[in-house]
XYZ file of C-alpha atoms in Angstrom:
314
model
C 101.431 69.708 97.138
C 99.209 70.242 99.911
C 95.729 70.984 99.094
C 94.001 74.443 99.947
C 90.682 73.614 99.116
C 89.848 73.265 103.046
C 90.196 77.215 102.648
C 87.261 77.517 101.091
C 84.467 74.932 101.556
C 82.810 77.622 103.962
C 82.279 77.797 107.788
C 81.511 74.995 110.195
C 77.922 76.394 110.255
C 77.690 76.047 106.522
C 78.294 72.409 106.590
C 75.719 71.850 109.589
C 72.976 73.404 107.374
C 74.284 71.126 104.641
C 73.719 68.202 106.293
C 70.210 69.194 107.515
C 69.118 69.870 103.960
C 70.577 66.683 103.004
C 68.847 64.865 106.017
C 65.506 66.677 105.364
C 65.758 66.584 102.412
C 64.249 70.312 101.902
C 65.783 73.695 102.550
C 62.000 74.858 104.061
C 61.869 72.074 106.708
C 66.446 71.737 107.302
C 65.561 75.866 107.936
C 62.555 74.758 110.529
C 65.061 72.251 112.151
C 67.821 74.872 112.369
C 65.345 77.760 113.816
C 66.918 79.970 110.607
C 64.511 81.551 108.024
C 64.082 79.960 104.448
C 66.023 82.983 102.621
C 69.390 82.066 104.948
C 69.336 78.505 104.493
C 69.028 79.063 100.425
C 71.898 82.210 100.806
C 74.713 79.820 102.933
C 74.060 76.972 100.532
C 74.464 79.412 97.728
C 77.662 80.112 98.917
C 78.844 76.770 99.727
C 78.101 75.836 95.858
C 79.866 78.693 94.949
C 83.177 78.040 97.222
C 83.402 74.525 95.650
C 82.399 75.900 92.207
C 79.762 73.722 91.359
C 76.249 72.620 91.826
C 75.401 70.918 95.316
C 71.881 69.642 94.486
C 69.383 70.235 92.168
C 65.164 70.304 91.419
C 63.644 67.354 89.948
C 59.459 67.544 89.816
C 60.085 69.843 92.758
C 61.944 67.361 94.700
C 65.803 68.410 96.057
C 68.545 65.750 94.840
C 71.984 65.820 95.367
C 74.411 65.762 92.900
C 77.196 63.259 93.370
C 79.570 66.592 93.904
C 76.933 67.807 96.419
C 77.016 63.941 98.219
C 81.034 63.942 98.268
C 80.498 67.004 100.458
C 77.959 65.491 102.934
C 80.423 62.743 103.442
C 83.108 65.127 104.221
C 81.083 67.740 106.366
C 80.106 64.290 107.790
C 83.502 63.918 108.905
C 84.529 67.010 109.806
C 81.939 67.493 112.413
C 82.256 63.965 113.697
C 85.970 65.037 114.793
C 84.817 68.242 116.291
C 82.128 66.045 118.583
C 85.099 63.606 119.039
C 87.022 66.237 120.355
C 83.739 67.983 122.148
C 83.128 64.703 123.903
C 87.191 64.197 124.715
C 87.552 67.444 126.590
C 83.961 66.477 128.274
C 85.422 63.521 129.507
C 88.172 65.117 130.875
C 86.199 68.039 132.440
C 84.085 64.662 134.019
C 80.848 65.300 131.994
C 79.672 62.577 130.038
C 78.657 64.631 127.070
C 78.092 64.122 123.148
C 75.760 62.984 120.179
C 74.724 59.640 118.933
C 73.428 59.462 115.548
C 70.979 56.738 115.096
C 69.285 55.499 111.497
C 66.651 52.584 112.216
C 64.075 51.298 110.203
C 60.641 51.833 110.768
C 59.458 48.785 112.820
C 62.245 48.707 114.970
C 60.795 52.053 116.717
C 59.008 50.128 119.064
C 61.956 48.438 120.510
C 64.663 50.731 120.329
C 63.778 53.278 123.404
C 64.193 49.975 125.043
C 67.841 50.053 124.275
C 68.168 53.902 124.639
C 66.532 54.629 128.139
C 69.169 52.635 130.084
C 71.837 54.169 128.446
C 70.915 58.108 128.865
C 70.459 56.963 132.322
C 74.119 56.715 132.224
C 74.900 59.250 130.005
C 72.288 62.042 131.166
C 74.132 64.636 129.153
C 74.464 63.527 125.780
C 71.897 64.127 122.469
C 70.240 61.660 120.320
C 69.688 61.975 116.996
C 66.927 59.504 116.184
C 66.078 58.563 112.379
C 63.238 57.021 111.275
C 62.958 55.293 107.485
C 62.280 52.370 105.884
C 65.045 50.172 104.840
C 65.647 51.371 101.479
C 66.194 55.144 103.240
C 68.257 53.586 105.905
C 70.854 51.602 103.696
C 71.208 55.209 101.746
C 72.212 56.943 105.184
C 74.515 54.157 105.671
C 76.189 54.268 102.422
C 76.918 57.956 103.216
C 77.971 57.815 106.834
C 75.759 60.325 108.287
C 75.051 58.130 111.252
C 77.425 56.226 114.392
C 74.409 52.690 113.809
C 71.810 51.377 112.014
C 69.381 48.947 112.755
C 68.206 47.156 109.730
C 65.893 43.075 109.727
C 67.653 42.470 105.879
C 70.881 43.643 106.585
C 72.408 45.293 103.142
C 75.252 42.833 101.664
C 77.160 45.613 99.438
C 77.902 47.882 102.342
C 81.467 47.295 104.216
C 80.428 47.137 108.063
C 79.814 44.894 111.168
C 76.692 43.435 112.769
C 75.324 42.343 115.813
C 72.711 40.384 115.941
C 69.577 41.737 118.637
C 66.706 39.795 118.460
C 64.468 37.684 116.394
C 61.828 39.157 114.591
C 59.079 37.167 113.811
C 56.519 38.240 111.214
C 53.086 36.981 112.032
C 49.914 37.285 109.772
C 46.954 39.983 111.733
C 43.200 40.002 110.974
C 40.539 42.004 112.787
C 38.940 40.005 115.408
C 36.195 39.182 114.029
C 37.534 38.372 110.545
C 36.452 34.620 109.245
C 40.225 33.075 109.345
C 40.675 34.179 112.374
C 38.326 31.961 113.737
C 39.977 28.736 111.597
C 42.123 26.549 114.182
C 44.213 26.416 111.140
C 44.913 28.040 107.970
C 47.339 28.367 104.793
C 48.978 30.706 103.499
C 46.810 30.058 99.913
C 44.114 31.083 101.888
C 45.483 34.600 102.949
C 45.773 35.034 98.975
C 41.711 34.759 98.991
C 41.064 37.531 101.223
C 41.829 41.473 100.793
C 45.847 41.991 101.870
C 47.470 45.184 103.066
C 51.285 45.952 101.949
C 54.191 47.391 103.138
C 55.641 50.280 100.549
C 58.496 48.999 98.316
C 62.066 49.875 100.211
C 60.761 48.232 103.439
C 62.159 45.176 104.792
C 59.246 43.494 105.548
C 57.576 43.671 102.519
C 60.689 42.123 101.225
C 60.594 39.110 103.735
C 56.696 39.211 102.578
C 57.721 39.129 98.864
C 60.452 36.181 99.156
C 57.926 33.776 101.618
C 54.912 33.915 98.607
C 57.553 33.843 95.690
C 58.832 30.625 97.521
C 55.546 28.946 97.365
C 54.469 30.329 94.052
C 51.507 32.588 95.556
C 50.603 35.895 94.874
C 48.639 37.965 97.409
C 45.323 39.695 96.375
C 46.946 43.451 97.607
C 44.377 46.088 98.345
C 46.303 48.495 99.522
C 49.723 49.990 99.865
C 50.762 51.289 103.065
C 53.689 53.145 104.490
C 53.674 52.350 108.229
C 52.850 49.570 110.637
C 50.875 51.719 112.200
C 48.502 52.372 109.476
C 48.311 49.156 109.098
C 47.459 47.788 112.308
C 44.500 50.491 111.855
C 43.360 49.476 108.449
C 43.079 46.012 109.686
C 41.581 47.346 113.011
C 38.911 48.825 110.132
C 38.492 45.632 108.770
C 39.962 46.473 105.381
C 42.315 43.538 104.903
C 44.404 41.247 106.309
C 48.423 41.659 106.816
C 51.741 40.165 107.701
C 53.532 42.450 109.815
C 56.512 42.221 112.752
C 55.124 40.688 116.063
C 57.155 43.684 117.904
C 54.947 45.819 116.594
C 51.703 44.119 118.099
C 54.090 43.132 121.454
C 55.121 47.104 121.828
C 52.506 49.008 119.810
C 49.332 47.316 120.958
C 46.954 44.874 119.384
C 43.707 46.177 120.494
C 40.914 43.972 118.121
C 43.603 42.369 116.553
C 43.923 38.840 116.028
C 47.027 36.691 115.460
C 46.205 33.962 112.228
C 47.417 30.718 112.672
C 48.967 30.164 109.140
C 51.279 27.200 109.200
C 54.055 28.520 106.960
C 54.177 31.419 109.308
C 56.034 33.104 110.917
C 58.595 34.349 108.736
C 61.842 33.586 110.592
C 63.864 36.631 110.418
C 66.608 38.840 113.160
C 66.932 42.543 113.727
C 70.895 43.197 113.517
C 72.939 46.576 114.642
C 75.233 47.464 112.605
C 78.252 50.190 111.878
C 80.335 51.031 109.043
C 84.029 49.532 109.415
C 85.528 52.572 107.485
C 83.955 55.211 110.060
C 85.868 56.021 113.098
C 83.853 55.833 115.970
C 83.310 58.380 118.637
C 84.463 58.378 122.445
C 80.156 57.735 122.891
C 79.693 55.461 120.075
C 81.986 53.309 121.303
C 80.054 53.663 125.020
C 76.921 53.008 123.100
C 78.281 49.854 121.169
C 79.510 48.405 124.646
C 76.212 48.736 126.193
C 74.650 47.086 123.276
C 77.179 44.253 123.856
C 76.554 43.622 127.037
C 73.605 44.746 127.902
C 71.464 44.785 124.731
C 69.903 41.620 124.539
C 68.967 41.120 127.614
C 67.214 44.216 127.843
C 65.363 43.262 124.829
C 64.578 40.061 126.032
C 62.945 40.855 129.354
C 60.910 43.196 127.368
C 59.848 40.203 125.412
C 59.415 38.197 128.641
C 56.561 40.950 129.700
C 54.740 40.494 126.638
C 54.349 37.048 126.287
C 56.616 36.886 123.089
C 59.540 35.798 125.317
């Protein structure tokens, strides 16, 4: 028997607000993204919930969670508005305008390089929307898991998630003092000795503080952590303050900057690690995720690369 239940999930609109909720993870701020008031955003998820006849999400300390009813949806609004852009950027193509939206969902430190990849391509494709995420890995694997997005770019690729890679680049991880910190004027230093000094951390969920983690556990060392810090940014600024010392990506000192910054010479550094893009398998891809993923194919690397070249890092 066929089901009807497509009948009464709501309008297309409906599910676009439910995936900014679920992407902002706030009805206030999916309402600012949306240009729609606070009260409309809460009435049209109110009446999703009630066309499927139970609860979509729910308040925990004040924070919005998803139920695993409310997820099930996101996956199939997912879905159902990839096939509309599918067919948006089909009768584009035949009307000859390159037109469309590419979802992206990259962890933090890959920022820097990413435009990189993106600024030759909406060269080509002047018409089209990007959709640009920005999380650490633990966020990132969760987006993948649900299919919101066409790629991910991840350092520690997941293992538990059915999809492809490709890897980018190598991404070293190189240890940072303030220029006039005491190791960093040592011709030569070990990593015991960045466990005598104040150290600055990635947040738990990132990738690097993962690499970080593994590379001390592996020589039975613990660092003397400080602080705790969300972004490579801050970081770089906290050392730049001379509150610590760090290990962080060398992208983010060849892209971001390294004014009064100093690179240590630790000899069990750097970490040797690779930025990968990846998709899911079980997603179909659209007409300019497909573009996207040939341009990255042939063109990716090298763009990268001579990026690299400029810098010094090449």
């Amino acid at each position: 028997m066929q089901s009807r239940l497509h009948a009464h999930v709501g309008t297309m609109r409906q599910l676009e607000i439910l995936l900014a909720v679920h992407d902002k993870g706030s009805i206030n701020e999916a309402a600012k993204a949306l240009f729609l008031t606070q009260p409309t955003v809460s009435i049209q998820m109110r009446k999703l919930s009630d066309a499927i006849g139970e609860p979509l999400y729910q308040f925990i300390n004040r924070k919005l969670i998803f139920t695993d009813v409310g997820l099930e949806l996101v996956k199939t609004a997912v879905e159902v508005l990839d096939s509309f852009a599918r067919l948006d950027m089909a009768l584009g193509y035949i009307r000859k305008f390159k037109s469309g939206t590419l979802r992206l969902a990259v962890v933090t430190t890959s920022k820097y390089f990413i435009p990189h990849l993106l600024g030759p391509f909406c060269e080509q494709f002047p018409d089209i929307d990007i959709q640009l995420n920005i999380g650490n890995r633990e966020k990132t694997i969760e987006r993948m898991k649900q299919g919101v997005d066409d790629f991910y770019v991840f350092s520690h690729p997941p293992q538990d998630i059915d999809a492809q890679s490709l890897e980018l680049l190598d991404n070293p991880l190189v240890a940072i003092a303030h220029q006039d910190h005491p190791l960093g004027k040592q011709a030569s230093i070990s990593l015991a000795d960045l466990c005598e000094v104040p150290f600055l951390m990635r947040e738990k969920g990132s990738g690097t503080r993962y690499a970080i983690e593994a590379l001390f556990k592996q020589h039975k060392l613990q660092p003397n952590i400080k602080m705790t810090i969300e972004s490579n940014e801050a970081i770089k600024h906290a050392v730049m303050s001379k509150l610590g010392i760090s290990i962080i990506s060398a992208h983010t000192l060849t892209y971001g900057g390294q004014s009064g910054l100093v690179r240590l010479p630790v000899k069990e550094l750097p970490i040797d690690s690779h930025w990968f893009f990846m998709w899911s398998t079980s997603k179909r891809p659209t007409l300019i995720a497909s573009a996207f993923l040939k341009h990255i194919e042939s063109n990716g690397r090298e763009l990268l690369q001579d990026e690299l070249d400029k810098s010094g890092l090449g």
